[in-house]
Amino acid sequence: MAPHQVEEAEAVDAEKQPISRILFIVAMQTEALPLVEKFGLTEDSDSVFPKGVPWVRYHGTYKDLTIDLIRPGKDPNLGVDSVGTISASLITYASIQAFKPDLIINAGTAGGFKAKGASVGDVFLASEVAFHDRRIPIPVFDLYAVGLRPAFSSANLAKELKLKVGKLSTGDSLDMCPQDEASIIANDATVKDMEGAAVAYVADLFKVPVIFLKAVTDIIDGEKPTAEEFLQNLASVTAALELTSHQVVDFINGKSLSDL
Amino acid sequence: MAPHQVEEAEAVDAEKQPISRILFIVAMQTEALPLVEKFGLTEDSDSVFPKGVPWVRYHGTYKDLTIDLIRPGKDPNLGVDSVGTISASLITYASIQAFKPDLIINAGTAGGFKAKGASVGDVFLASEVAFHDRRIPIPVFDLYAVGLRPAFSSANLAKELKLKVGKLSTGDSLDMCPQDEASIIANDATVKDMEGAAVAYVADLFKVPVIFLKAVTDIIDGEKPTAEEFLQNLASVTAALELTSHQVVDFINGKSLSDL
């Protein structure tokens, strides 16, 4: 076989092997800790990451799976969770290098659009992801900026767990300016987060499959201000995220990528 | 001495040692190639970076300095330069790990505000950098999102080379929506780019000093549309960037950080 045929054959084989190692990428401590507890993970005492980064790794074995859960940790200067696309990109990059995961799960909270069927507490499986705050009005650069990527196809997972499926749009602001809104509409998004498309970008460089579980903390096209609703619902919605993540991992256990 | 005193003493010593290794972070091939030629750098045939990333390294020795110049390369799917904060963060992270530079120079093109004294062809030394497209209206998260950081103090460099000095504001869009504009005004910025604050964020994690050289390709508060003016002036303004970068490196050669 020619080299590209060997690579293709290996890729097909990998899709049929049982999934062995999962990498969770989770932006906030509040989102991460219920998952850490549910899967019985322990925090690394010696970081595998370079000195200086605030990134936190939890790991362990759950059923037949090795699980790493990485969160970007507290900003060294300000002490708040290092949310957003830059930290998410960096931890995805460093974690792929360190752990060679078979599958990445980016789990977290999101805003939802009721006009597209979202309610507070829903956990969406994203079908595709794109950015809504990167505008470069030059041909081809415009597509690069939007960065549309499909999530790893997981129709069986969605069907079995009766998950709502919708498109995810990512930007570095919690709020939404008119230009963001226009891009979110163009992206046909049901949920809006601050990390997904960045995780997808890095995962795509290394051809690591990624799925997105996004739990709705606030309704963007609703009455309440986003920041207030987000903070109010954060704790209760992370419980829904934990439940769904648990069901998803139970479904994945013993299966291959092509079974998803 | 207590450990923190040892660290402080080492930091002071490092500031007095001659600068030995410089890392250039440059977003676009058009910006990078004149510098590569000027400093006689050669492109790596075997990448030091992981398989999958499009990042390109050039390196060589110029006078007493080891120079690495990294650009993020062409997007694997679309073939355009991987501009913006995510790629800039990733290459800054991976390059700091690989090369342990004494000083980072983020050199590139930028938009300028004539109301703040910028003209096409000016090369600015940034005094500080911040983001203008990350809004999180929750206390402390708001400061994290803006990400204000000073550039490494280099008053002697600015004085000797008669460089214009101004504040730099970074976002992932080439254009500027009203919310971006309000943030840019709040950041008191003279120049606007798509990478600077991201490079500063990563450099700050590892306490690597960074300076910014930003050459003005287009006047944002002028008559012409940004994209058109940017493309029109890109080649000629990169010549100005090359000249200033050359003068800056000549100034740095043989000096310590505290001499800058």
XYZ file of C-alpha atoms in Angstrom:
520
model
C 0.000 0.000 0.000
C 1.101 3.565 -0.585
C 1.863 5.556 2.597
C -1.460 7.402 2.511
C -3.266 4.058 2.168
C -1.419 2.753 5.231
C -2.445 5.878 7.156
C -6.047 5.516 6.032
C -6.090 1.836 6.972
C -4.640 2.677 10.391
C -7.265 5.379 10.880
C -10.033 2.927 10.012
C -8.542 0.360 12.429
C -8.352 2.985 15.189
C -12.029 3.777 14.667
C -12.827 0.109 15.381
C -10.648 -0.316 18.501
C -12.331 0.202 21.867
C -11.857 3.755 23.073
C -9.232 3.627 25.800
C -8.368 7.171 26.855
C -10.673 10.167 27.185
C -9.617 13.762 27.715
C -12.108 16.129 29.323
C -11.452 19.828 28.711
C -13.441 21.891 31.250
C -13.042 25.658 31.664
C -14.279 26.340 35.195
C -13.566 24.727 38.548
C -17.310 24.731 39.354
C -17.959 22.756 36.175
C -15.046 20.386 36.746
C -15.348 19.300 40.379
C -18.621 17.319 40.076
C -17.071 15.332 37.211
C -13.864 14.751 39.160
C -15.898 13.324 42.024
C -18.250 11.283 39.818
C -15.390 9.525 38.015
C -13.231 9.190 41.126
C -10.361 11.178 39.649
C -7.436 12.476 41.683
C -5.571 15.747 41.232
C -1.920 15.538 40.181
C 0.439 16.620 42.914
C 3.338 17.032 40.457
C 2.127 18.790 37.338
C 2.968 17.226 33.985
C 2.750 20.766 32.598
C 5.554 23.349 32.634
C 6.206 25.494 35.688
C 4.264 28.740 35.420
C 0.974 27.543 33.972
C -2.012 27.311 36.347
C -3.462 24.285 34.541
C -4.862 21.526 36.758
C -4.963 17.851 35.834
C -7.177 15.213 37.406
C -6.881 11.627 36.275
C -7.948 8.094 37.029
C -9.508 4.918 35.702
C -13.266 4.565 35.325
C -14.518 1.170 34.112
C -12.298 0.347 31.091
C -11.342 3.974 30.458
C -8.391 6.120 31.416
C -9.718 9.604 32.030
C -7.775 12.858 32.160
C -9.675 15.994 33.036
C -7.834 19.270 32.507
C -8.986 22.687 33.547
C -7.040 25.868 32.836
C -6.982 26.869 36.505
C -6.953 30.249 38.172
C -5.314 33.194 36.487
C -2.005 33.695 38.331
C -2.505 37.465 38.607
C -6.254 37.704 39.247
C -7.379 34.390 40.733
C -10.383 33.789 38.454
C -10.855 30.741 36.216
C -8.880 31.140 32.985
C -11.924 30.936 30.716
C -11.972 31.615 26.983
C -10.364 30.477 23.789
C -6.681 31.126 24.500
C -6.429 29.007 27.647
C -8.678 26.349 26.103
C -6.379 26.147 23.071
C -3.262 25.914 25.189
C -4.539 23.134 27.473
C -5.937 21.199 24.528
C -2.584 21.428 22.762
C -0.506 20.479 25.791
C -2.898 17.682 26.798
C -2.952 16.087 23.347
C 0.850 16.052 23.422
C 1.000 14.627 26.947
C -1.845 12.100 26.928
C -2.578 11.116 23.287
C -6.313 10.818 23.959
C -8.576 8.738 21.699
C -11.421 11.183 22.226
C -11.798 14.681 23.667
C -14.959 15.767 25.469
C -15.297 19.519 25.909
C -17.889 19.826 28.664
C -19.173 23.053 30.130
C -21.896 25.596 30.490
C -23.309 27.730 27.704
C -25.900 30.309 26.883
C -28.883 29.054 24.902
C -31.378 30.577 22.469
C -35.010 29.796 23.301
C -35.909 30.669 19.696
C -33.819 27.640 18.726
C -35.350 25.378 21.383
C -32.991 25.781 24.342
C -34.109 25.880 28.001
C -32.092 26.360 31.187
C -30.757 22.978 32.309
C -30.697 21.406 28.823
C -27.467 19.634 27.937
C -26.739 19.886 24.219
C -24.514 17.697 22.095
C -23.017 20.046 19.498
C -23.196 18.959 15.869
C -20.739 21.628 14.730
C -18.839 24.592 16.131
C -17.701 27.984 14.815
C -16.451 31.348 16.090
C -18.713 34.402 16.154
C -16.255 37.130 17.170
C -13.540 36.773 14.543
C -14.239 38.881 11.451
C -11.660 39.126 8.660
C -13.433 40.457 5.551
C -10.833 39.186 3.065
C -11.630 36.139 0.892
C -10.615 32.800 2.509
C -9.437 34.622 5.669
C -13.173 35.111 6.330
C -13.638 31.323 6.408
C -10.512 30.857 8.535
C -11.880 33.363 11.048
C -15.279 31.668 11.328
C -13.497 28.326 11.779
C -16.520 26.090 11.181
C -15.783 22.484 12.163
C -18.061 19.483 12.633
C -18.009 17.713 15.969
C -17.133 14.022 15.790
C -20.187 12.274 14.443
C -22.000 10.572 17.315
C -25.533 9.861 16.135
C -25.851 6.652 18.192
C -24.838 8.485 21.361
C -27.379 11.255 20.728
C -30.140 8.740 19.972
C -29.435 6.388 22.871
C -29.240 9.174 25.476
C -31.965 11.259 23.805
C -29.652 14.285 23.794
C -30.702 17.547 22.237
C -28.440 18.313 19.295
C -27.611 21.837 18.139
C -24.885 23.999 16.700
C -22.419 25.726 19.019
C -20.929 29.193 18.522
C -17.860 30.386 20.425
C -16.567 33.809 21.408
C -14.464 35.389 24.152
C -17.252 37.555 25.558
C -19.979 36.546 27.978
C -22.281 39.134 26.433
C -23.243 39.505 22.789
C -22.841 42.660 20.703
C -24.890 43.142 17.492
C -22.002 41.894 15.298
C -21.655 38.783 17.468
C -25.406 38.216 17.198
C -25.323 38.476 13.402
C -22.503 35.911 13.280
C -24.303 33.606 15.721
C -27.366 33.728 13.471
C -25.147 33.049 10.437
C -23.659 30.109 12.384
C -27.256 28.889 13.013
C -26.274 28.326 16.650
C -28.522 27.051 19.436
C -25.860 27.362 22.138
C -23.049 29.882 22.727
C -19.912 29.262 24.751
C -16.398 30.643 25.221
C -14.176 27.640 24.382
C -15.695 25.076 21.982
C -14.416 26.270 18.601
C -10.927 26.761 20.042
C -10.832 23.185 21.345
C -12.066 22.023 17.921
C -9.352 24.017 16.144
C -6.527 22.409 18.083
C -8.077 18.924 18.030
C -8.421 19.224 14.233
C -4.699 19.973 13.834
C -3.963 16.572 15.367
C -7.050 14.786 13.999
C -8.269 13.919 17.489
C -12.076 13.463 17.532
C -13.918 15.833 19.825
C -17.474 16.000 21.117
C -19.116 18.880 22.985
C -21.504 18.713 25.925
C -22.922 22.151 26.684
C -25.325 22.738 29.574
C -27.523 25.822 29.302
C -27.155 28.228 32.259
C -28.893 31.238 30.715
C -31.273 32.153 27.928
C -29.653 34.793 25.759
C -32.859 35.841 23.988
C -34.746 35.935 27.312
C -35.623 38.564 29.898
C -32.784 38.292 32.425
C -29.292 39.777 32.002
C -26.824 37.042 31.003
C -24.259 37.559 33.785
C -26.911 37.469 36.525
C -28.698 34.404 35.131
C -25.367 32.635 34.519
C -24.196 33.069 38.113
C -27.653 32.168 39.506
C -27.892 28.877 37.585
C -24.237 27.840 37.469
C -24.340 25.381 40.384
C -27.661 23.686 39.529
C -26.851 23.377 35.832
C -23.455 21.820 36.512
C -25.407 18.999 38.201
C -27.224 18.376 34.897
C -23.886 18.483 33.101
C -22.452 15.933 35.545
C -25.399 13.575 35.035
C -25.179 13.717 31.241
C -21.378 13.419 31.223
C -21.715 10.307 33.364
C -24.252 8.781 30.964
C -22.056 9.677 27.985
C -18.972 8.051 29.501
C -20.976 4.954 30.436
C -22.166 4.783 26.815
C -18.626 5.199 25.478
C -17.123 2.544 27.743
C -16.321 -0.602 25.736
C -17.230 1.041 22.433
C -15.127 2.134 19.475
C -15.250 5.548 17.797
C -17.268 4.088 14.928
C -19.892 2.890 17.446
C -20.585 6.466 18.541
C 18.790 33.572 51.648
C 15.203 32.406 51.633
C 14.117 30.694 48.391
C 12.253 33.747 47.154
C 15.333 35.860 47.769
C 17.412 33.412 45.718
C 14.875 33.662 42.899
C 14.883 37.446 43.054
C 18.680 37.533 43.058
C 18.756 35.206 40.035
C 16.227 37.390 38.238
C 18.350 40.470 38.904
C 21.464 38.624 37.661
C 19.648 37.540 34.489
C 18.708 41.156 33.806
C 22.418 42.053 33.850
C 23.648 39.216 31.617
C 24.009 39.955 27.906
C 20.903 38.908 26.000
C 21.778 35.720 24.181
C 18.650 34.332 22.539
C 15.798 36.243 20.886
C 12.485 34.790 19.763
C 10.579 36.614 17.038
C 6.863 35.846 16.856
C 5.506 36.955 13.479
C 1.982 36.167 12.256
C 2.224 36.435 8.461
C 4.671 35.049 5.918
C 4.826 38.456 4.186
C 5.895 40.032 7.486
C 8.367 37.257 8.297
C 10.358 36.745 5.097
C 12.159 40.139 5.008
C 13.338 39.509 8.597
C 14.447 35.985 7.738
C 16.553 37.354 4.887
C 17.914 40.327 6.842
C 19.191 38.162 9.702
C 20.328 35.324 7.438
C 18.078 32.759 9.097
C 17.385 29.327 7.630
C 14.150 27.371 7.735
C 14.105 24.124 9.708
C 13.839 21.091 7.496
C 12.807 18.878 10.435
C 10.262 20.667 12.605
C 10.917 20.817 16.338
C 7.131 21.081 16.708
C 4.692 18.157 16.763
C 3.428 16.610 13.549
C 0.197 18.280 12.493
C 0.925 21.917 13.265
C 1.742 24.229 10.336
C 4.177 26.321 12.393
C 7.404 27.345 10.663
C 10.706 27.983 12.411
C 13.639 29.919 11.028
C 16.815 30.215 13.036
C 20.396 31.339 12.926
C 23.092 33.427 14.541
C 23.294 37.168 14.013
C 26.240 38.956 15.639
C 26.276 37.635 19.250
C 22.633 36.567 19.201
C 20.836 33.308 18.537
C 17.617 34.167 16.753
C 14.532 31.983 16.342
C 11.709 33.364 14.237
C 8.448 31.463 14.397
C 5.386 32.040 12.276
C 2.150 30.083 12.669
C 2.151 29.030 9.009
C -0.675 28.319 6.611
C -3.958 26.928 7.904
C -3.912 23.227 6.914
C -7.479 23.342 5.588
C -7.592 26.781 3.964
C -4.023 27.765 3.097
C -4.074 31.280 4.592
C -1.724 32.542 7.315
C -2.922 31.392 10.749
C -3.358 34.907 12.120
C -4.988 35.822 15.423
C -4.689 35.147 19.106
C -5.077 31.363 19.232
C -2.219 30.520 16.890
C -0.091 33.279 18.408
C -0.653 31.825 21.880
C 0.175 28.315 20.772
C 3.420 29.207 18.996
C 4.506 31.451 21.861
C 3.876 28.624 24.332
C 5.609 25.932 22.268
C 8.548 28.220 21.402
C 9.179 29.264 25.002
C 9.287 25.569 25.949
C 11.572 24.673 23.047
C 13.979 27.614 22.945
C 13.964 29.298 26.392
C 14.385 32.774 24.871
C 15.778 35.681 26.909
C 13.512 38.115 25.080
C 10.510 37.846 22.756
C 9.890 40.360 19.986
C 6.383 40.270 18.558
C 6.765 42.056 15.232
C 4.020 42.674 12.732
C 1.621 45.012 11.055
C -1.175 46.906 12.756
C -3.914 49.415 12.206
C -3.260 52.887 13.586
C -5.374 55.774 14.833
C -4.463 59.130 13.299
C -6.254 60.836 16.202
C -3.539 59.301 18.425
C -0.714 60.288 16.082
C -0.293 57.236 13.848
C 0.537 57.408 10.128
C 0.941 54.633 7.558
C 4.515 53.325 7.712
C 5.127 54.276 11.357
C 6.661 51.504 13.466
C 5.445 51.710 17.055
C 7.035 50.267 20.161
C 4.099 49.274 22.385
C 4.202 50.436 25.995
C 1.352 48.134 27.038
C -1.110 45.708 25.494
C -4.713 44.674 26.179
C -7.606 42.897 24.475
C -10.571 44.827 23.077
C -12.908 41.973 22.083
C -13.210 40.034 25.335
C -16.046 41.308 27.521
C -16.999 39.483 30.730
C -19.110 41.864 32.840
C -18.493 40.065 36.154
C -16.127 41.618 38.712
C -12.473 40.492 38.312
C -13.400 38.426 35.224
C -13.741 41.833 33.508
C -10.074 42.577 34.264
C -9.034 39.062 33.211
C -10.819 39.557 29.874
C -9.147 42.915 29.151
C -5.791 41.339 30.026
C -3.820 44.571 30.357
C -0.077 43.918 30.530
C 2.921 46.239 30.240
C 5.502 45.494 27.575
C 9.027 44.990 28.883
C 10.335 48.423 29.763
C 12.705 49.570 27.037
C 13.030 53.335 27.390
C 16.647 53.392 26.189
C 15.735 51.489 23.049
C 12.854 53.886 22.288
C 15.047 56.941 22.905
C 18.086 55.735 20.960
C 16.083 54.674 17.897
C 13.589 57.549 18.209
C 10.700 55.068 18.075
C 7.137 56.237 18.447
C 5.658 54.708 21.598
C 1.959 53.892 22.019
C -0.469 51.450 23.531
C -1.507 48.362 21.584
C -4.949 46.767 21.587
C -5.573 43.243 20.305
C -8.601 41.474 18.885
C -9.376 38.639 16.469
C -11.138 40.809 13.894
C -9.565 42.925 11.177
C -12.491 45.313 11.374
C -13.817 47.128 14.442
C -17.394 46.990 15.719
C -18.718 49.751 18.057
C -18.049 47.596 21.169
C -14.468 46.969 20.002
C -14.055 50.704 19.409
C -15.296 51.547 22.911
C -12.810 49.054 24.388
C -9.977 50.376 22.224
C -10.722 53.884 23.485
C -10.824 52.549 27.058
C -7.465 50.870 26.365
C -6.165 54.281 25.145
C -4.670 52.471 22.154
C -2.751 54.047 19.287
C -2.305 50.787 17.378
C -4.536 47.720 16.928
C -3.382 44.245 16.002
C -4.558 40.619 16.148
C -1.856 38.933 18.275
C -0.018 41.183 20.735
C -2.031 40.690 23.940
C -2.091 36.932 23.376
C 1.697 36.801 23.078
C 1.920 38.933 26.224
C -0.434 36.598 28.114
C 1.656 33.506 27.423
C 4.988 35.301 27.941
C 3.712 36.558 31.308
C 2.941 32.987 32.470
C 6.628 32.173 32.064
C 7.954 35.622 32.977
C 9.681 36.025 29.631
C 10.093 39.712 28.736
C 8.383 40.738 25.509
C 8.507 43.850 23.337
C 6.197 44.740 20.453
C 7.091 46.334 17.132
C 3.961 47.227 15.192
C 4.100 48.784 11.730
C 1.022 50.723 10.641
C -0.524 49.453 7.385
C -3.845 51.264 7.615
C -5.483 54.190 9.369
C -8.577 52.956 11.147
C -10.092 56.406 11.709
C -9.338 57.406 8.100
C -11.230 57.396 4.816
C -10.274 54.048 3.280
C -11.756 50.665 4.200
C -9.345 48.743 6.445
C -9.086 45.529 4.400
C -8.325 47.415 1.160
C -5.749 49.733 2.756
C -4.160 46.811 4.638
C -3.605 44.743 1.482
C -2.434 47.813 -0.478
C 0.236 48.788 2.049
C 1.269 45.370 3.385
C 4.386 44.933 1.233
C 5.754 48.476 1.601
C 5.106 48.656 5.334
C 6.831 45.327 5.979
C 9.961 47.021 4.585
C 9.668 49.636 7.354
C 9.152 46.840 9.871
C 12.257 45.065 8.595
C 14.366 48.221 8.892
C 13.242 48.941 12.445
C 13.579 45.303 13.532
C 17.128 45.357 12.205
C 17.936 48.519 14.165
C 16.335 47.065 17.296
C 18.340 43.836 17.092
C 21.549 45.786 16.467
C 20.754 47.849 19.572
C 20.037 44.729 21.641
C 23.231 42.941 20.574
C 25.743 42.921 23.441
C 23.288 44.485 25.883
C 21.489 43.093 28.920
C 17.752 43.349 29.598
C 18.391 46.120 32.105
C 20.179 48.122 29.371
C 17.012 48.247 27.284
